[in-house]
Amino acid sequence: MGPAGQRWLAGLAGDEFAAARRAELAAALAAVDPGAALPDDPIEQVTTLVRALTRDGTGPDQFMLGRQLLWCGPDGGSGLAYSCDPSTGRPGVTGTYLAGGSGAQLLTAGGTDLAELIDTQPWGPRLREAVRAAEAGLEWPARVEFAVEHGLAHLVGIAPAPLHGAARLRAVATRYRQGRLTPARAVSLVEPADIEQARSAPARSLGLPVAARGLGVSPGIATGTVVFGAAEAVAAQANGERPVLVLAESRPEDLPGLLAATAIVTERGGQTSHAAVVARGLGRPAVAALVDGVLDGDGTSLRTTGGDTVRAGDLVTVDGGAGTIHLGGRKQGTAERQAGTALPGWLDEALSGLPGISVRVNADTGADAAAGRELGATGVGLCRLEHMFLGERHQTLQRVLMARPGPEMAEDLAAMRALLRAEITDVLGAMDGLPVTIRLLDPPRHEFLPDLTELALTSAATGAPADRDRLDITRRLHEHNPMLGVRGVRLGVLLPMLTTVQIQALVEAALAVRRAGGDPRPELLVPMVSTPAELDFVRGLLDDVCDRLGTSREEAGISLGAMIETPRAALLARSIARRADSLSLGTNDLTALVWGLSRDDAERHLLPAYQDLGLLAESPFARLDLEVVGALARRVADEARAVRPDITLGACGEQAADAAAVRFFAEAGFDHVSCAPPRIPLARLAAARAAVAEGATDVHAMEAAR
C-alpha cells in the first residue's frame, strides 16, 4: 500500500490497526508452531499460518480457505445492490454505496442511494450489467455485494434477494405471467404472510404513538373517531363519519353498531368473543382484551396506564393485526378504504387448478355465502343460527328462552320459524349446488338474556309485576359458567320445541329451493355433543318433522352431523361416526376444554403473561395446539374413517384457517376447513401450498426408492 493508502488506513482504523492484526496472526501461528517466525510480507503471513494449520494432514473437508475481495484504499468504497426495489418489487437497480468505507461500515452507518449515484460513476454501467446478469442467472431478483477499487466495480457476493409482501408478490407475478413459473411453483413461492403484508403497512409505520395494547382479533388498519356505544356508531356513520366503536364487551343487540363501525375495540373478550367473530366476518379491524386500558365507570372514556385518556370524538387508528390503538391518524383514500380481500388475479388463476383440502366459508347470511363463493369457497362450513338473531332480532330469541308454554310462546316460535326459513333459504340459494352446514342454536344463554343487574334495578324502581317476573325467570336461567352450561344440543334437549322449529325451518327452506329448481345440499350440524345418544335424539326430531311435512330425510336431502367440541366426543368419535354423516371439529371450544381455559378471559392477562415468561410460545387460541388438540383431531379422523370411510370431516374455528393448521388438517385426512370470508383467500393459498409440498415430498420419496 502506498503512502496515501497508509495515511487513509490510519485515519480509518487508527494507528494501531496494522500492529494489532500482526499480533493476532503471530499469536495464532505460535499456538500451532511455537518455533515459527511470522514473515513481514502480508501474503506470506497468511500462507505461513495456513501451512501450519494444515501440516498435520488436515484435509479440505476439515479446513477451507476462502478468498474474498477486500477493498483497501481511499479511492473506492463498498456497496449493496438489488435488481429491484426490495420494498415494492419494482424493477431497476437500487441499493446503497459508501465511499471510503468497508462493507461492515455500510451496514452500520448506511450510505448513499445507489439509484441516484450509479449513472454518475465510471463503474456504474458495468455494475448495472452485472446486476442484470445476476438476476438472469438466479431467475429471481438478485442481491449483489460489491466493492469499488481504482474506478472498477468488483462483485463480492451474489444471492437471491430476500423479498416479502408486495415485493415478493410482484416478483412472482412477473415470472408467472412470463411463463417462467408453473402454477405450482408460483404458489409455493408465496406465503400467506406476503398477502397480509401487501394489504396494509403496520400502523407503527405512520409514526403514531400507541395509546393502548391488546389482542389483535381481526387484522387490518382503520382510522376513525371514537364512540362508546352502538347507537352512537350508527349515528356517526349516518353523518358521514368513520366511527371506532369502543365497548367493554359486545352483545347481540350491539350488532347495528358493529356494522356501522370502521373498527372495533373491546376491553374484554378474546379470539372467539362475540365482537371478534363479527369483526372477522365483516372484515373490520378489531382489538380485544386490553392489557393497559380500561373504560371508566360510565363508559364515556378509555383511560390507559400510560396516562392517556381517549374520549368520544378523538381520532385514533386501530391496528387489528398488531393489537394496538394509536392516537391520531390520517384520512384514508377511497382505494385504501375499499382494499378487498381477494387474491391477485394471477394468483387466483394459479390456485384454481391445484389440488388441496377444500375451504368453506363461515356464513350466516346469503350475502356472506355469496361473498365466500366469490372468493373461492367450496360451500358453507358453518352457518350459525344464533347469528341470525343479532341486533333487534335478539328479542325474539330472548322471548322464546324466557317464555312459559302457552299461546305467547307458540306465537314467538312461529315468528322464529318464519325468520329462520327466510334466512336459510337465502344461504342455500347463494350456495346452490354446494354443501351448506347449518348448526343448531349454540349460544351461551346469557348472551340473549337481559342483564341481571340492570333488570334488578329496574324491578326495584318500578315494582311492576311484569318486571319482577322477568327478574325471577332471568335468575332461574342464570348460570355461573354459561360456556359450560345449557348450550348447543343441551338447550335443544331441554327445549325440544326450539329444536323442532329450527329443523322445520331448514326442511321447509330446502324443499322451497328445490321446488324453485335449485340444488340445495343442507347438512344439519349438532353442536356440543358429548354422547351418541344426543345425536339419536336430534335424529328422532328430524324424522318427526319430515314425517309431518310429508317427506323424509332422504327426499329433503338433509344429512346429519355432529360437532366434536368436547374431549369426550373426540374420544368417542368411533361411536358418534356410526350415527353421523359428517363430523366437524370445533377448534375453539375443544381448545378451551382441553386446556381448561376460558375463551374470553385467558387472552387478556393469563396467556400474555405466560408468553412473556416463556412458558408458552403463543396462545393456543391463535395457533392450533398440535401436541394435544392436534392429536385428538388425528384420533377423530382415524376412528371415524375406521367405521365410516366415506364420512365427511371438517374443521372450523379461529385456528383452523391458519396456514400451519390447514397443512395439518390436510395431512390428517380432513376434507375441508371453514373460516370467515376475509380469510378464505389465505386459507386457499395455504391449502394449495400444502398440496404442492406434499406432492414434492412424494416425488422425492419415489426417486429415492428407485
XYZ file of C-alpha atoms in Angstrom:
706
model
C 0.000 0.000 0.000
C 1.380 3.417 -0.931
C 1.796 6.386 1.415
C -1.629 7.804 0.530
C -3.292 4.465 1.233
C -1.379 4.096 4.501
C -2.484 7.561 5.632
C -6.084 6.735 4.679
C -5.990 3.411 6.567
C -4.504 5.060 9.638
C -7.276 7.634 9.596
C -9.956 4.984 9.105
C -8.795 2.279 11.510
C -6.315 4.026 13.810
C -2.516 3.946 14.086
C -2.512 0.628 15.920
C -4.642 -1.298 13.416
C -1.767 -2.963 11.483
C 0.202 -3.783 14.642
C -2.876 -5.338 16.281
C -3.627 -7.525 13.248
C 0.046 -8.666 13.080
C -0.047 -9.572 16.777
C -3.200 -11.678 16.247
C -1.565 -13.600 13.369
C 1.625 -14.121 15.388
C -0.333 -15.499 18.336
C -2.293 -17.881 16.070
C 0.975 -19.136 14.484
C 2.645 -19.607 17.859
C -0.270 -21.726 19.047
C 0.233 -24.323 16.284
C 4.003 -23.921 15.592
C 5.864 -22.293 18.530
C 9.211 -22.157 16.700
C 7.986 -20.480 13.511
C 8.597 -16.823 12.742
C 5.949 -14.608 11.171
C 7.165 -13.122 7.850
C 6.946 -9.391 7.108
C 5.069 -9.754 3.809
C 1.245 -9.780 4.447
C 0.580 -12.526 1.896
C 3.370 -14.680 3.302
C 1.919 -14.169 6.790
C -1.382 -15.728 5.730
C 0.147 -18.601 3.731
C 2.578 -19.453 6.557
C -0.310 -19.669 9.018
C -2.334 -21.852 6.621
C 0.594 -24.261 6.145
C 0.998 -24.544 9.905
C -2.712 -25.242 10.406
C -2.767 -27.988 7.746
C 0.602 -29.591 8.494
C -0.946 -32.470 10.466
C -2.723 -33.744 7.363
C -5.962 -31.914 7.849
C -7.727 -32.244 4.506
C -10.071 -29.959 2.621
C -13.083 -31.463 4.400
C -11.839 -30.150 7.737
C -10.219 -26.892 6.634
C -11.277 -24.491 3.927
C -9.670 -21.215 2.955
C -11.936 -18.807 1.188
C -10.857 -15.869 -0.985
C -12.825 -12.649 -0.828
C -12.065 -9.307 -2.382
C -11.088 -6.815 0.301
C -11.008 -3.279 -0.971
C -8.429 -1.122 0.764
C -7.771 2.451 -0.256
C -9.124 5.974 -0.255
C -10.368 5.942 -3.886
C -13.081 3.278 -3.620
C -15.861 2.015 -1.435
C -18.364 -0.745 -0.717
C -21.957 -1.198 -1.799
C -25.043 -3.365 -1.823
C -27.180 -3.530 -4.965
C -30.593 -5.063 -5.714
C -32.025 -5.762 -9.134
C -35.410 -4.474 -7.916
C -36.737 -2.304 -5.135
C -36.824 -4.709 -2.153
C -39.850 -2.870 -0.714
C -42.079 -2.788 -3.792
C -40.537 -5.238 -6.266
C -40.330 -2.593 -8.998
C -37.507 -3.449 -11.440
C -34.367 -1.340 -11.527
C -31.049 -1.254 -9.700
C -31.389 0.086 -6.165
C -29.282 -0.118 -3.037
C -26.643 1.840 -1.138
C -22.982 2.774 -1.602
C -20.469 4.036 0.957
C -17.413 5.807 -0.453
C -14.239 5.243 1.531
C -15.862 2.603 3.723
C -15.959 -1.128 4.188
C -18.916 -3.486 3.900
C -19.253 -3.661 7.673
C -19.401 0.131 7.885
C -22.031 0.178 5.152
C -24.286 -1.987 7.316
C -23.806 0.130 10.430
C -23.519 3.659 9.015
C -25.525 3.390 5.813
C -24.604 5.034 2.552
C -25.742 6.973 -0.490
C -28.775 5.946 -2.539
C -27.337 3.808 -5.332
C -30.198 4.553 -7.753
C -29.231 8.249 -7.768
C -25.493 7.570 -7.891
C -24.965 4.730 -10.347
C -25.316 6.733 -13.574
C -22.765 9.329 -12.432
C -19.921 6.918 -11.686
C -17.437 5.337 -14.106
C -18.082 1.933 -12.565
C -21.874 2.336 -12.882
C -22.510 0.754 -16.331
C -20.504 -2.350 -15.505
C -22.246 -2.768 -12.152
C -25.682 -2.350 -13.728
C -24.917 -5.032 -16.294
C -23.535 -7.354 -13.603
C -26.694 -6.994 -11.509
C -28.877 -7.787 -14.534
C -26.758 -10.843 -15.306
C -27.016 -11.982 -11.690
C -30.817 -11.820 -11.832
C -30.878 -13.748 -15.102
C -28.650 -16.438 -13.642
C -30.701 -16.791 -10.477
C -34.068 -16.454 -12.273
C -35.038 -14.299 -9.299
C -34.249 -10.726 -8.189
C -30.626 -10.562 -7.089
C -28.817 -9.109 -4.095
C -25.249 -8.169 -5.052
C -22.437 -7.123 -2.720
C -19.701 -5.182 -4.479
C -16.559 -3.194 -3.861
C -15.041 -0.386 -5.907
C -11.291 -0.001 -6.368
C -9.484 2.312 -8.780
C -12.725 3.118 -10.582
C -13.733 -0.510 -11.142
C -16.623 -2.410 -9.514
C -15.818 -5.925 -8.292
C -18.527 -8.375 -7.245
C -18.074 -9.794 -3.753
C -21.179 -11.943 -3.476
C -24.442 -12.760 -5.267
C -27.588 -14.156 -3.628
C -31.354 -14.201 -4.221
C -32.941 -11.038 -2.850
C -34.984 -11.722 0.294
C -38.346 -10.239 -0.727
C -41.553 -10.116 1.303
C -45.055 -8.737 0.992
C -45.832 -6.682 -2.101
C -42.282 -7.040 -3.425
C -42.425 -10.829 -3.386
C -45.889 -10.880 -4.959
C -44.705 -8.620 -7.774
C -41.599 -10.706 -8.446
C -43.579 -13.951 -8.584
C -46.373 -12.397 -10.644
C -43.925 -11.108 -13.255
C -42.338 -14.507 -13.738
C -45.680 -16.329 -13.704
C -47.127 -14.089 -16.416
C -43.985 -14.560 -18.478
C -44.500 -18.316 -18.326
C -41.294 -18.869 -16.359
C -43.126 -20.373 -13.378
C -45.685 -23.172 -13.276
C -48.796 -22.568 -11.156
C -47.478 -24.976 -8.528
C -44.105 -23.261 -8.376
C -45.664 -19.790 -8.254
C -47.944 -20.783 -5.377
C -45.070 -22.388 -3.478
C -43.147 -19.096 -3.620
C -45.918 -17.041 -1.974
C -46.537 -17.139 1.765
C -49.905 -16.149 3.280
C -47.967 -13.527 5.248
C -46.972 -11.892 1.953
C -50.645 -11.332 1.117
C -51.332 -9.813 4.528
C -48.267 -7.572 4.412
C -49.162 -6.372 0.934
C -52.625 -5.268 2.001
C -51.581 -2.683 4.565
C -48.459 -1.367 6.217
C -48.316 -1.608 10.014
C -49.774 1.385 11.833
C -46.417 1.973 13.517
C -45.045 2.963 10.102
C -47.308 6.016 10.309
C -45.331 7.242 13.319
C -48.408 7.351 15.578
C -47.996 6.945 19.346
C -49.510 3.830 20.929
C -52.278 4.570 23.415
C -53.214 1.011 24.383
C -52.391 -2.572 23.538
C -54.500 -5.686 23.477
C -55.127 -8.793 21.464
C -55.376 -8.389 17.702
C -58.503 -10.422 16.862
C -59.245 -9.202 13.330
C -56.448 -7.935 11.047
C -56.431 -4.659 9.193
C -55.886 -0.979 9.917
C -58.512 1.749 10.105
C -58.660 5.336 11.314
C -61.764 6.962 12.760
C -63.343 8.886 15.594
C -64.101 7.168 18.885
C -67.653 6.385 20.019
C -68.650 4.442 23.123
C -71.987 2.948 22.128
C -73.676 1.085 19.288
C -76.299 3.813 18.788
C -73.556 6.464 18.648
C -71.735 4.423 15.981
C -74.885 4.242 13.850
C -75.462 7.992 14.203
C -71.826 8.798 13.389
C -71.913 6.688 10.244
C -75.146 8.407 9.168
C -73.304 11.742 9.488
C -70.577 10.548 7.152
C -68.034 9.810 9.875
C -65.928 6.672 10.335
C -66.639 5.566 13.919
C -64.320 3.400 16.002
C -66.626 1.589 18.414
C -65.166 1.064 21.904
C -67.092 -1.199 24.314
C -66.451 -3.166 27.472
C -67.716 -6.173 25.503
C -70.322 -6.577 22.779
C -73.700 -8.263 22.977
C -76.101 -9.404 20.228
C -78.078 -6.157 20.430
C -74.903 -4.185 19.564
C -74.855 -5.575 16.010
C -76.059 -2.333 14.310
C -73.120 -0.523 15.891
C -70.662 -3.213 14.858
C -71.964 -2.976 11.293
C -71.575 0.818 11.321
C -68.079 0.843 12.834
C -64.901 1.104 10.814
C -63.001 -0.625 13.650
C -63.920 -2.240 16.963
C -62.213 -2.246 20.363
C -63.448 -4.197 23.400
C -61.938 -4.041 26.855
C -62.688 -7.710 27.465
C -63.013 -10.776 25.226
C -60.687 -12.871 23.109
C -60.218 -14.506 19.719
C -63.642 -16.141 19.919
C -65.623 -13.372 21.606
C -68.781 -12.021 20.008
C -67.094 -8.845 18.755
C -64.105 -10.748 17.355
C -66.243 -13.212 15.417
C -68.453 -10.469 13.960
C -65.473 -8.238 13.101
C -63.707 -11.003 11.203
C -66.885 -11.810 9.311
C -67.222 -8.146 8.324
C -63.521 -7.704 7.590
C -63.234 -4.934 10.213
C -60.038 -4.385 12.238
C -60.616 -5.280 15.884
C -58.681 -5.354 19.156
C -59.900 -7.080 22.330
C -58.612 -7.948 25.814
C -56.873 -4.636 26.519
C -53.900 -5.105 28.832
C -53.200 -1.426 29.540
C -56.528 0.292 29.031
C -59.809 0.380 30.950
C -63.160 2.067 30.398
C -64.239 4.452 33.120
C -67.297 3.727 35.223
C -69.859 5.299 32.912
C -68.172 4.070 29.743
C -67.504 7.505 28.236
C -63.705 7.422 28.087
C -60.821 4.984 27.874
C -58.008 5.503 30.368
C -54.599 3.957 29.721
C -51.776 3.065 32.067
C -49.558 5.414 30.056
C -51.611 8.361 31.281
C -53.611 8.985 28.114
C -57.374 9.434 28.150
C -59.237 8.675 24.942
C -62.596 10.452 24.742
C -65.529 10.401 22.358
C -64.667 12.223 19.154
C -60.910 11.621 19.418
C -59.166 10.419 16.268
C -57.493 7.019 16.660
C -56.013 4.343 14.414
C -56.686 0.680 15.180
C -54.230 -1.989 14.034
C -56.128 -5.252 14.306
C -53.106 -7.312 13.362
C -50.681 -5.895 15.927
C -53.388 -5.427 18.575
C -52.678 -1.709 19.098
C -54.694 1.503 19.332
C -52.771 4.585 18.168
C -53.520 8.219 18.910
C -54.269 10.216 15.790
C -54.268 9.007 12.223
C -54.595 10.074 8.660
C -57.521 10.141 6.310
C -57.744 7.097 4.137
C -58.191 7.350 0.407
C -61.026 5.632 -1.374
C -58.769 2.973 -2.820
C -57.309 2.207 0.605
C -60.720 2.003 2.248
C -62.004 -0.314 -0.440
C -58.983 -2.619 -0.467
C -60.527 -6.042 -0.913
C -59.617 -9.384 0.494
C -59.476 -11.189 -2.848
C -56.229 -12.660 -4.089
C -54.458 -11.014 -7.027
C -55.954 -12.304 -10.277
C -52.848 -14.179 -11.380
C -52.614 -15.975 -8.021
C -56.302 -16.879 -8.025
C -55.813 -18.307 -11.512
C -52.773 -20.305 -10.381
C -54.706 -21.734 -7.435
C -57.752 -22.753 -9.449
C -56.175 -25.833 -10.981
C -54.235 -27.047 -7.961
C -55.359 -29.763 -5.520
C -55.648 -29.342 -1.778
C -58.035 -29.558 1.144
C -61.167 -27.585 0.284
C -62.001 -24.311 2.008
C -65.545 -23.463 3.039
C -66.893 -20.216 4.417
C -68.489 -19.352 7.749
C -71.667 -17.630 6.544
C -74.753 -16.593 8.491
C -76.474 -14.691 5.683
C -76.990 -15.110 1.968
C -74.672 -12.136 1.408
C -71.888 -13.811 3.429
C -72.362 -17.037 1.482
C -72.238 -15.197 -1.856
C -69.114 -13.304 -0.781
C -67.455 -16.555 0.247
C -68.364 -18.236 -3.018
C -66.893 -15.325 -4.974
C -63.645 -15.711 -3.019
C -63.446 -19.404 -3.932
C -65.262 -21.152 -1.063
C -66.499 -24.655 -1.920
C -69.508 -24.464 0.391
C -70.603 -23.204 3.798
C -68.775 -24.984 6.580
C -70.607 -23.260 9.412
C -73.886 -21.348 9.388
C -74.625 -20.260 12.971
C -78.342 -19.858 13.564
C -77.799 -17.726 16.676
C -76.167 -15.082 14.473
C -79.499 -14.655 12.730
C -80.817 -13.181 15.987
C -78.328 -10.363 16.443
C -79.335 -6.733 16.747
C -83.029 -6.059 17.361
C -83.860 -9.669 16.469
C -82.283 -10.870 19.704
C -85.553 -10.031 21.454
C -87.332 -12.775 19.506
C -84.964 -15.446 20.808
C -84.962 -13.869 24.246
C -88.750 -14.150 24.478
C -88.601 -17.825 23.478
C -85.915 -18.602 26.056
C -87.881 -16.873 28.814
C -91.413 -17.893 27.785
C -93.683 -20.306 29.589
C -95.649 -22.785 27.458
C -98.757 -21.162 26.038
C -100.125 -19.047 23.202
C -97.400 -16.384 23.515
C -94.625 -18.944 23.244
C -96.321 -20.547 20.225
C -96.533 -17.133 18.582
C -92.860 -16.418 19.220
C -91.853 -19.841 17.914
C -93.864 -19.236 14.737
C -92.114 -15.893 14.219
C -88.782 -17.572 14.802
C -89.602 -20.299 12.295
C -90.510 -17.775 9.598
C -87.378 -15.728 10.228
C -85.089 -18.770 10.084
C -86.795 -20.178 6.999
C -86.222 -16.950 5.075
C -82.594 -16.624 6.142
C -81.720 -20.277 5.478
C -83.388 -20.067 2.064
C -81.100 -17.157 1.179
C -77.992 -19.046 2.285
C -78.965 -22.219 0.401
C -79.748 -20.197 -2.705
C -76.448 -18.307 -2.623
C -74.525 -21.576 -2.271
C -76.741 -23.561 -4.696
C -75.179 -26.866 -5.682
C -72.626 -26.730 -2.858
C -72.878 -28.087 0.716
C -74.219 -25.844 3.460
C -73.702 -26.838 7.101
C -76.469 -25.415 9.301
C -75.632 -25.555 13.000
C -78.396 -25.697 15.573
C -78.508 -22.856 18.078
C -75.367 -22.763 20.206
C -75.444 -19.514 22.180
C -74.462 -19.330 25.833
C -77.855 -18.268 27.153
C -76.562 -15.184 28.958
C -75.864 -13.522 25.599
C -79.609 -13.489 24.852
C -80.966 -12.898 28.366
C -81.489 -9.496 29.987
C -78.636 -8.126 32.071
C -79.342 -9.380 35.590
C -78.073 -6.245 37.367
C -79.984 -3.831 35.148
C -83.125 -5.932 35.476
C -82.829 -5.994 39.267
C -82.510 -2.199 39.373
C -85.494 -1.765 37.055
C -87.626 -4.163 39.086
C -86.721 -2.388 42.327
C -87.507 1.004 40.829
C -90.842 0.103 39.234
C -92.116 -2.720 41.395
C -94.138 -3.836 38.383
C -95.231 -7.499 38.442
C -94.022 -7.975 34.853
C -90.542 -6.733 35.773
C -90.431 -8.957 38.877
C -91.495 -11.910 36.753
C -88.748 -11.247 34.203
C -86.244 -10.930 37.034
C -87.330 -14.246 38.552
C -87.031 -16.050 35.204
C -83.639 -14.498 34.470
C -82.328 -15.533 37.893
C -83.592 -19.066 37.337
C -81.851 -19.281 33.967
C -78.671 -17.556 35.157
C -75.518 -19.690 35.023
C -72.181 -19.003 36.688
C -70.304 -20.554 33.762
C -72.603 -20.355 30.728
C -69.945 -21.551 28.269
C -70.116 -24.917 30.050
C -73.823 -24.780 30.684
C -77.069 -25.113 28.743
C -75.965 -24.521 25.184
C -75.853 -26.415 21.930
C -77.659 -29.746 21.908
C -78.290 -29.400 25.656
C -80.525 -26.408 25.013
C -82.302 -28.423 22.332
C -82.889 -31.326 24.717
C -84.354 -29.083 27.434
C -86.441 -27.160 24.881
C -87.294 -29.717 22.171
C -89.860 -27.310 20.691
C -86.997 -24.898 19.987
C -85.033 -27.607 18.183
C -88.114 -28.672 16.238
C -88.700 -25.119 14.999
C -85.133 -24.885 13.694
C -85.422 -28.218 11.893
C -88.791 -27.230 10.398
C -87.299 -24.019 9.045
C -84.410 -25.945 7.486
C -86.560 -28.623 5.875
C -89.040 -26.089 4.521
C -86.229 -23.934 3.132
C -84.576 -26.915 1.420
C -87.863 -28.027 -0.132
C -88.659 -24.498 -1.319
C -85.267 -24.087 -3.005
C -85.627 -27.488 -4.685
C -89.150 -26.681 -5.916
C -87.741 -23.484 -7.426
C -85.296 -25.550 -9.487
C -82.315 -25.216 -7.181
C -79.945 -27.860 -5.857
C -79.777 -27.357 -2.064
C -77.337 -29.541 -0.130
C -78.014 -28.877 3.548
C -76.136 -30.568 6.382
C -77.673 -30.295 9.868
C -74.935 -29.966 12.484
C -75.499 -30.746 16.172
C -73.193 -28.712 18.466
C -71.640 -29.586 21.855
C -72.253 -33.318 21.541
C -70.927 -35.353 24.472
C -72.748 -38.649 23.978
C -74.013 -40.506 20.899
C -77.485 -40.536 22.454
C -77.754 -36.774 21.888
C -77.329 -37.317 18.164
C -80.018 -40.018 18.246
C -82.333 -37.538 19.995
C -81.925 -34.932 17.246
C -82.297 -37.546 14.502
C -85.626 -38.536 16.026
C -86.822 -34.919 15.912
C -85.626 -34.589 12.325
C -87.504 -37.700 11.237
C -90.647 -36.500 13.022
C -90.514 -33.121 11.296
C -90.017 -34.723 7.890
C -92.965 -37.050 8.511
C -95.250 -34.129 9.424
C -94.158 -32.250 6.298
C -94.863 -35.279 4.134
C -91.261 -36.009 3.208
C -88.216 -37.873 4.504
C -84.619 -37.046 5.310
C -83.544 -38.653 2.059
C -86.119 -36.750 -0.032
C -85.265 -33.493 1.694
C -81.575 -34.255 1.103
C -80.569 -33.386 4.661
C -77.563 -35.118 6.189
C -76.862 -35.167 9.924
C -73.534 -34.304 11.509
C -72.016 -33.882 14.957
C -69.710 -31.173 16.148
C -66.675 -32.509 18.007
C -66.024 -29.860 20.641
C -65.709 -31.796 23.882
C -62.815 -34.146 24.668
C -65.400 -36.838 25.392
C -66.820 -36.552 21.882
C -63.310 -36.760 20.443
C -62.634 -39.952 22.392
C -65.999 -41.391 21.304
C -65.548 -40.490 17.633
C -65.997 -44.098 16.518
C -69.406 -44.421 18.196
C -70.560 -40.981 17.080
C -69.415 -41.585 13.487
C -71.640 -44.666 13.257
C -74.620 -42.331 13.709
C -73.415 -39.350 11.665
C -72.892 -38.457 8.025
C -70.257 -35.866 8.932
C -68.125 -34.657 11.818
C -66.990 -31.085 12.312
C -64.117 -30.352 14.680
C -64.817 -27.133 16.602
C -61.318 -25.993 17.483
C -62.378 -23.042 19.658
C -64.307 -24.985 22.297
C -62.160 -28.101 22.037
C -59.072 -25.993 22.774
C -60.772 -24.317 25.733
C -61.891 -27.618 27.238
C -58.573 -29.388 26.638
C -56.661 -26.544 28.285
C -59.283 -25.776 30.922
C -59.266 -22.117 29.905
C -61.972 -19.509 29.491
C -62.046 -18.429 25.864
C -62.998 -14.847 26.730
C -60.752 -14.308 29.769
C -57.490 -16.189 29.263
C -56.194 -13.984 26.454
C -56.447 -10.809 28.481
C -53.887 -11.446 31.233
C -53.027 -15.117 31.716
C -51.787 -16.124 28.272
C -49.842 -12.866 27.622
C -48.108 -13.333 30.987
C -47.244 -16.940 30.121
C -45.817 -15.815 26.807
C -43.754 -13.060 28.448
C -42.330 -15.600 30.904
C -41.511 -18.054 28.147
C -43.951 -20.668 29.446
C -45.861 -20.560 26.167
C -44.664 -19.652 22.688
C -48.113 -18.498 21.547
C -51.760 -18.572 22.521
C -53.483 -21.913 21.815
C -56.490 -19.887 20.656
C -54.383 -18.215 17.956
C -52.393 -21.246 16.762
C -53.654 -24.808 16.808
C -52.216 -26.847 19.675
C -50.788 -29.668 17.584
C -49.428 -31.522 20.598
C -52.787 -32.360 22.204
C -55.692 -30.825 20.261
C -53.972 -31.967 17.084
C -53.512 -35.454 18.500
C -57.241 -35.593 19.280
C -58.045 -34.400 15.757
C -55.958 -37.197 14.239
C -57.677 -39.696 16.511
C -61.093 -38.400 15.425
C -60.159 -38.808 11.759
C -58.717 -42.304 12.222
C -61.562 -43.582 14.405
C -64.322 -42.097 12.259
C -62.944 -43.408 8.981
C -62.453 -46.846 10.520
C -66.237 -47.246 10.771
C -67.366 -44.788 8.052
C -64.732 -44.477 5.295
C -66.951 -42.064 3.367
C -67.722 -39.771 6.304
C -67.123 -36.053 5.705
C -64.623 -34.476 8.095
C -64.342 -30.735 8.562
C -62.732 -28.267 10.935
C -63.785 -24.767 11.888
C -62.641 -22.208 14.423
C -60.152 -19.384 14.510
C -57.081 -21.617 14.376
C -58.455 -23.744 11.514
C -57.632 -21.212 8.782
C -54.069 -20.619 9.946
C -51.541 -21.843 7.365
C -49.974 -24.396 9.706
C -53.404 -25.675 10.755
C -54.575 -26.001 7.139
C -51.482 -28.059 6.384
C -52.088 -30.206 9.465
C -55.750 -30.912 8.668
C -54.843 -31.783 5.084
C -52.227 -34.264 6.278
C -54.636 -35.692 8.886
C -57.187 -36.557 6.200
C -59.848 -33.895 6.768
C -61.989 -32.896 3.798
C -62.345 -29.202 4.475
C -61.670 -26.289 6.788
C -64.023 -23.357 7.252
C -63.330 -19.711 8.049
C -64.691 -16.165 7.763
C -64.892 -14.687 4.230
C -61.822 -12.415 4.545
C -59.626 -15.388 5.453
C -60.701 -17.633 2.574
C -58.013 -16.467 0.112
C -55.250 -17.089 2.653
C -56.676 -20.486 3.580
C -56.923 -21.454 -0.103
C -53.307 -20.415 -0.591
C -52.229 -22.438 2.447
C -54.185 -25.467 1.196
C -52.571 -25.336 -2.236
C -49.091 -24.827 -0.772
C -49.607 -27.857 1.464
C -50.691 -29.953 -1.527
C -47.729 -28.781 -3.606
C -45.321 -29.537 -0.755
C -46.888 -32.969 -0.247
C -46.586 -33.684 -3.966
C -42.923 -32.696 -3.927
C -42.343 -34.962 -0.944
C -43.978 -37.879 -2.747
C -41.830 -37.290 -5.831
C -38.644 -37.202 -3.761
C -39.678 -40.383 -1.945
C -40.320 -42.180 -5.254
C -36.982 -41.050 -6.654
C -35.159 -42.180 -3.513
C -36.803 -45.610 -3.743
C -35.609 -46.197 -7.300
